PDB file of C-alpha atoms in Angstrom:
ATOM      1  CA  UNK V 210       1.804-102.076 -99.144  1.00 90.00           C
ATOM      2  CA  UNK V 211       0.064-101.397 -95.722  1.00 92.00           C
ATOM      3  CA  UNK V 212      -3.167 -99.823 -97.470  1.00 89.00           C
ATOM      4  CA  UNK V 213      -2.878-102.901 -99.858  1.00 93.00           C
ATOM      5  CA  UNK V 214      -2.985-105.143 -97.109  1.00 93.00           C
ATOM      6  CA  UNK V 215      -6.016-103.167 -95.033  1.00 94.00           C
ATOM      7  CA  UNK V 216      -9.144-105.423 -96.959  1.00 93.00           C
ATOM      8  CA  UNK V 217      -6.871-108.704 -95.463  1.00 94.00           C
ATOM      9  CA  UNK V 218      -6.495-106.660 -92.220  1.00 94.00           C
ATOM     10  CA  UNK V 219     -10.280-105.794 -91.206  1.00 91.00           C
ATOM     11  CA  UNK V 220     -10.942-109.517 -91.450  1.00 92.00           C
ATOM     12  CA  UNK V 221      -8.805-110.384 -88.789  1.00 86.00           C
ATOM     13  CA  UNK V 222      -9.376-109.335 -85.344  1.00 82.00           C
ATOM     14  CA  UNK V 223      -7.311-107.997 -83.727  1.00 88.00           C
ATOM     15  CA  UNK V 224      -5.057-106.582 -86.290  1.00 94.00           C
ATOM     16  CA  UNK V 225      -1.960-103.918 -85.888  1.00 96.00           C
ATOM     17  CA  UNK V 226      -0.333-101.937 -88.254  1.00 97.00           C
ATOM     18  CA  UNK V 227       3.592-101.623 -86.469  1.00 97.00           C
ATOM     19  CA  UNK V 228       5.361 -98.881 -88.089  1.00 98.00           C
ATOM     20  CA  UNK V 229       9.177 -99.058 -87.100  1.00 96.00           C
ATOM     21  CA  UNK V 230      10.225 -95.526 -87.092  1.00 97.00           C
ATOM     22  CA  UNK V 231      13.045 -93.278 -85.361  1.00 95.00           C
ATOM     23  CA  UNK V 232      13.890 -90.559 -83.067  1.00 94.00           C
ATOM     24  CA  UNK V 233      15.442 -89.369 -85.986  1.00 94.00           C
ATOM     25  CA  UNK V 234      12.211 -88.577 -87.287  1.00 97.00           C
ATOM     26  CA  UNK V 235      10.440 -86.794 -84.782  1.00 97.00           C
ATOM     27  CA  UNK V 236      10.924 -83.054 -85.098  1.00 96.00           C
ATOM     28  CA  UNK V 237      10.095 -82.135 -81.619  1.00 97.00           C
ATOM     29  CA  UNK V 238      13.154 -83.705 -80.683  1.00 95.00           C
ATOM     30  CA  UNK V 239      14.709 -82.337 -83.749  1.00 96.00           C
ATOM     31  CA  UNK V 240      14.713 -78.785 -82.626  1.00 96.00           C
ATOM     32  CA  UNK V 241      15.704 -79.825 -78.650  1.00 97.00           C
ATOM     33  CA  UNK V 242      18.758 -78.690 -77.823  1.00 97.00           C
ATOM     34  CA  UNK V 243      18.959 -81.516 -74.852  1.00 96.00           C
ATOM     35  CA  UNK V 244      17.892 -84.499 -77.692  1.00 93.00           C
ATOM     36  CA  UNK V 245      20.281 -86.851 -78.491  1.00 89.00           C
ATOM     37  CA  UNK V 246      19.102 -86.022 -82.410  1.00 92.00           C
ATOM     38  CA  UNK V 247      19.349 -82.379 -82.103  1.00 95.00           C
ATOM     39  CA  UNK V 248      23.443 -82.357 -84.084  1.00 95.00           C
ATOM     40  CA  UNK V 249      22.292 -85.945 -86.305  1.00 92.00           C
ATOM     41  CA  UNK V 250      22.110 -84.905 -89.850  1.00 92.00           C
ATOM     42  CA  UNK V 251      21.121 -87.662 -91.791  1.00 93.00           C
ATOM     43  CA  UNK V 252      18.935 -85.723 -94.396  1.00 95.00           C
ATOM     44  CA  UNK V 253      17.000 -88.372 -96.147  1.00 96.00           C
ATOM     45  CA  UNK V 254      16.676 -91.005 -93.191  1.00 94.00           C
ATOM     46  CA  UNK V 255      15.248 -88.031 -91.412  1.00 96.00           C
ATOM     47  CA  UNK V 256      12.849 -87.419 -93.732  1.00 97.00           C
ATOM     48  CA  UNK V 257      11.692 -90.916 -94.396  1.00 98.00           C
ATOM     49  CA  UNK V 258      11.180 -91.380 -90.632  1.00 97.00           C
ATOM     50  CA  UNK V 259       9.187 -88.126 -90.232  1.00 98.00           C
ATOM     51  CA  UNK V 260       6.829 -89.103 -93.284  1.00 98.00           C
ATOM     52  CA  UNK V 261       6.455 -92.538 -91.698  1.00 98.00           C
ATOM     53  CA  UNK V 262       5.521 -90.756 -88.623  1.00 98.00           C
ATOM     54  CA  UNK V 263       2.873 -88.749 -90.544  1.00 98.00           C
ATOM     55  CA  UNK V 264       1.594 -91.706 -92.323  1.00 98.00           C
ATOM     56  CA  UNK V 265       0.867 -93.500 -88.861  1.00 98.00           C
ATOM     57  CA  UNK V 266      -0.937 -90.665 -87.403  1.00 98.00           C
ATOM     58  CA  UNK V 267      -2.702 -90.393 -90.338  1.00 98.00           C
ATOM     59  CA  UNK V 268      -3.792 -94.181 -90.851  1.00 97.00           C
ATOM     60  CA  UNK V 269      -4.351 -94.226 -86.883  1.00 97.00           C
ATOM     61  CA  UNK V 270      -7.302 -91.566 -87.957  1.00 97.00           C
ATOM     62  CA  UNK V 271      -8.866 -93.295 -90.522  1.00 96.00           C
ATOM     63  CA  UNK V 272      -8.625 -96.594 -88.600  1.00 96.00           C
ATOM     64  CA  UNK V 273      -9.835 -95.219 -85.226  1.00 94.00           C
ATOM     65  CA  UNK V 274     -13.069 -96.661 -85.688  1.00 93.00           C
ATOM     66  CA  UNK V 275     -12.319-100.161 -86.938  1.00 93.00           C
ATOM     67  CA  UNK V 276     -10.608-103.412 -85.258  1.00 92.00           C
ATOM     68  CA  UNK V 277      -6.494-102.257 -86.420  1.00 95.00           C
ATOM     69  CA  UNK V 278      -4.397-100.407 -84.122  1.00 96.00           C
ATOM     70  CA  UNK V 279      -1.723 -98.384 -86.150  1.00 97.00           C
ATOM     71  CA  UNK V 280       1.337 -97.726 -83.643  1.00 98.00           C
ATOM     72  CA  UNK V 281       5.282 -96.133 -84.592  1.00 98.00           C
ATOM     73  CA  UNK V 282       8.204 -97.579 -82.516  1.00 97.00           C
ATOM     74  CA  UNK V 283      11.468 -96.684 -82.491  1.00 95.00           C
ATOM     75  CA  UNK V 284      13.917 -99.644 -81.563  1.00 91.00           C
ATOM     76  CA  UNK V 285      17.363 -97.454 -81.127  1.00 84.00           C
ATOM     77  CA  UNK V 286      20.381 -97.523 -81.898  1.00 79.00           C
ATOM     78  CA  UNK V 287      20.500-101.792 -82.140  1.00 75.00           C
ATOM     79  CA  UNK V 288      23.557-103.994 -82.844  1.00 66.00           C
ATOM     80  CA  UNK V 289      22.755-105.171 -86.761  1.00 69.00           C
ATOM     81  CA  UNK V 290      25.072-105.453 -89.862  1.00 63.00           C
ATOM     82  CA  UNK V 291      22.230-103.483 -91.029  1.00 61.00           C
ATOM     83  CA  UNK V 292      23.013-100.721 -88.848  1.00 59.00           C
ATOM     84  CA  UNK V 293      26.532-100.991 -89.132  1.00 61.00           C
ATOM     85  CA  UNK V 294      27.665-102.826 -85.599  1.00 56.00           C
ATOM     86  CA  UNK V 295      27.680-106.144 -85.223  1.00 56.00           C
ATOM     87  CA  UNK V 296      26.468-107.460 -81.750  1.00 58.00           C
ATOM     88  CA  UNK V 297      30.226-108.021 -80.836  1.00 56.00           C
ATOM     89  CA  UNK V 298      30.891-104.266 -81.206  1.00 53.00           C
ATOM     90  CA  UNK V 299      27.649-103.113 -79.634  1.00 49.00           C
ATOM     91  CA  UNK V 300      28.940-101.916 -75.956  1.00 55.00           C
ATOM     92  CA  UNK V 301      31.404 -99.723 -77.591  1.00 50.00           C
ATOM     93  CA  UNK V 302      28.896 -97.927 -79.907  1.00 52.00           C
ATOM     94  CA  UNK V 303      26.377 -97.952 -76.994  1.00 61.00           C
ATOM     95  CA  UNK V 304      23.992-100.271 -79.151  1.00 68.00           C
ATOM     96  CA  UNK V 305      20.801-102.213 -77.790  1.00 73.00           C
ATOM     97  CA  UNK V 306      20.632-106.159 -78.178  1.00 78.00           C
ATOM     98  CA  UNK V 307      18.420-107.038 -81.023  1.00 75.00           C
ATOM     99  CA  UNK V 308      16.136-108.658 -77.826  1.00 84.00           C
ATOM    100  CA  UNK V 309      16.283-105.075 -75.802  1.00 84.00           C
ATOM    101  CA  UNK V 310      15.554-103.355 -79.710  1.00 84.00           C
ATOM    102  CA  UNK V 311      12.335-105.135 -80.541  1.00 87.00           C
ATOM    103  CA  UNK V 312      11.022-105.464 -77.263  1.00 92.00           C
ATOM    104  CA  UNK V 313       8.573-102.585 -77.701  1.00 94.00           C
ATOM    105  CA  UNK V 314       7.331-103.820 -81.038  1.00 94.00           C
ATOM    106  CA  UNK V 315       6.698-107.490 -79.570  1.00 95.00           C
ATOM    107  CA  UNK V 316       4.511-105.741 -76.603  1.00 94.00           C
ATOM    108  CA  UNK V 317       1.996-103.799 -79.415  1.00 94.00           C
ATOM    109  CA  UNK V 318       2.319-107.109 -81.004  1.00 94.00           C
ATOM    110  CA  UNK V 319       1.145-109.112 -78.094  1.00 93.00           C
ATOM    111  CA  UNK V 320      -1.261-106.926 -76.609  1.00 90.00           C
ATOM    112  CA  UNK V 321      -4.410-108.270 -76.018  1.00 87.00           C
ATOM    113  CA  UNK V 322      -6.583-105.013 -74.914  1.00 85.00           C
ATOM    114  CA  UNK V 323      -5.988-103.392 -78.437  1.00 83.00           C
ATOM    115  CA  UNK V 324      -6.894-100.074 -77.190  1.00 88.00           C
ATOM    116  CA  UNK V 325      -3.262 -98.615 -77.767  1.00 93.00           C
ATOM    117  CA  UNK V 326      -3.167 -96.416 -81.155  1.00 96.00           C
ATOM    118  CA  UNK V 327      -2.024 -93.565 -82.808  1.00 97.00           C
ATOM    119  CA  UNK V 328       1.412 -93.611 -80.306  1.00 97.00           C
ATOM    120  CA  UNK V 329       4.863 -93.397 -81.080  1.00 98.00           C
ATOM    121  CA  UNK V 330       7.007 -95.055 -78.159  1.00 96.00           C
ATOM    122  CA  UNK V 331      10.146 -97.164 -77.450  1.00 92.00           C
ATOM    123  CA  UNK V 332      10.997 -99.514 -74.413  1.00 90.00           C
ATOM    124  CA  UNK V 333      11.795 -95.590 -72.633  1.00 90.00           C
ATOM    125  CA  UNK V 334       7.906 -94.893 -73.182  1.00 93.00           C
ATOM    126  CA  UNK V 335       6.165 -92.715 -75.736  1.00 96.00           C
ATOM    127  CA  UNK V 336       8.624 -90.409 -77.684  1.00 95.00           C
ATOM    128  CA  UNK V 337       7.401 -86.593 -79.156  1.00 95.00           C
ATOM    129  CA  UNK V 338       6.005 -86.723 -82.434  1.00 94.00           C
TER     130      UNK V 338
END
């Protein structure tokens, strides 16, 4: 979809590419002991994240030289039915506010200097690849 969407994308200036991605899919913090990921075993989430995390580097590259930014975030652990807790259940299960969870994504989004690519971050700062 996103390379289907670049010939729509180079018209527009500025344009970002906002991949939302994981902890879960960085293997740097996959093999730290201290990481809160280190014990998570979700197998195929895993994987999808760390291929997303691949194809944003990857895009970033071939972009690098044109007016789209290609970024990863990672919101957290956020309080969805998606995700399984509901915002009323989110303090016990340590979840973010949907507000607190997209916050990083509406920054890229919003920024104006459209110098930042290639990162992957979340409202912490930038997070290992």
């Amino acid at each position: 979809m996103t390379q289907a969407c670049l010939p729509l994308l180079t018209k527009s200036s500025p344009s970002k590419i906002i991949n939302i991605s994981s902890m879960m899919g960085s293997l740097t913090n996959a093999l730290d002991p201290q990481s809160s990921v280190y014990h998570a075993s979700a197998i195929g989430y895993q994987a999808s994240k760390a291929a997303l995390n691949m194809f944003t580097i990857q895009l970033a590259k071939e972009l690098q030289t044109t007016n789209i930014t290609v970024n990863a975030v990672d919101p957290g652990m956020v309080a969805t039915e998606f995700g399984g807790i509901t915002p009323e259940l989110a303090s016990q299960h340590g979840a973010k506010s949907i507000a607190h969870g997209i916050q990083r994504t509406t920054d890229l989004a919003t920024d104006t200097d459209n110098t930042t690519t290639g990162t992957f971050s979340n409202t912490d700062g930038p997070v290992a690849w």
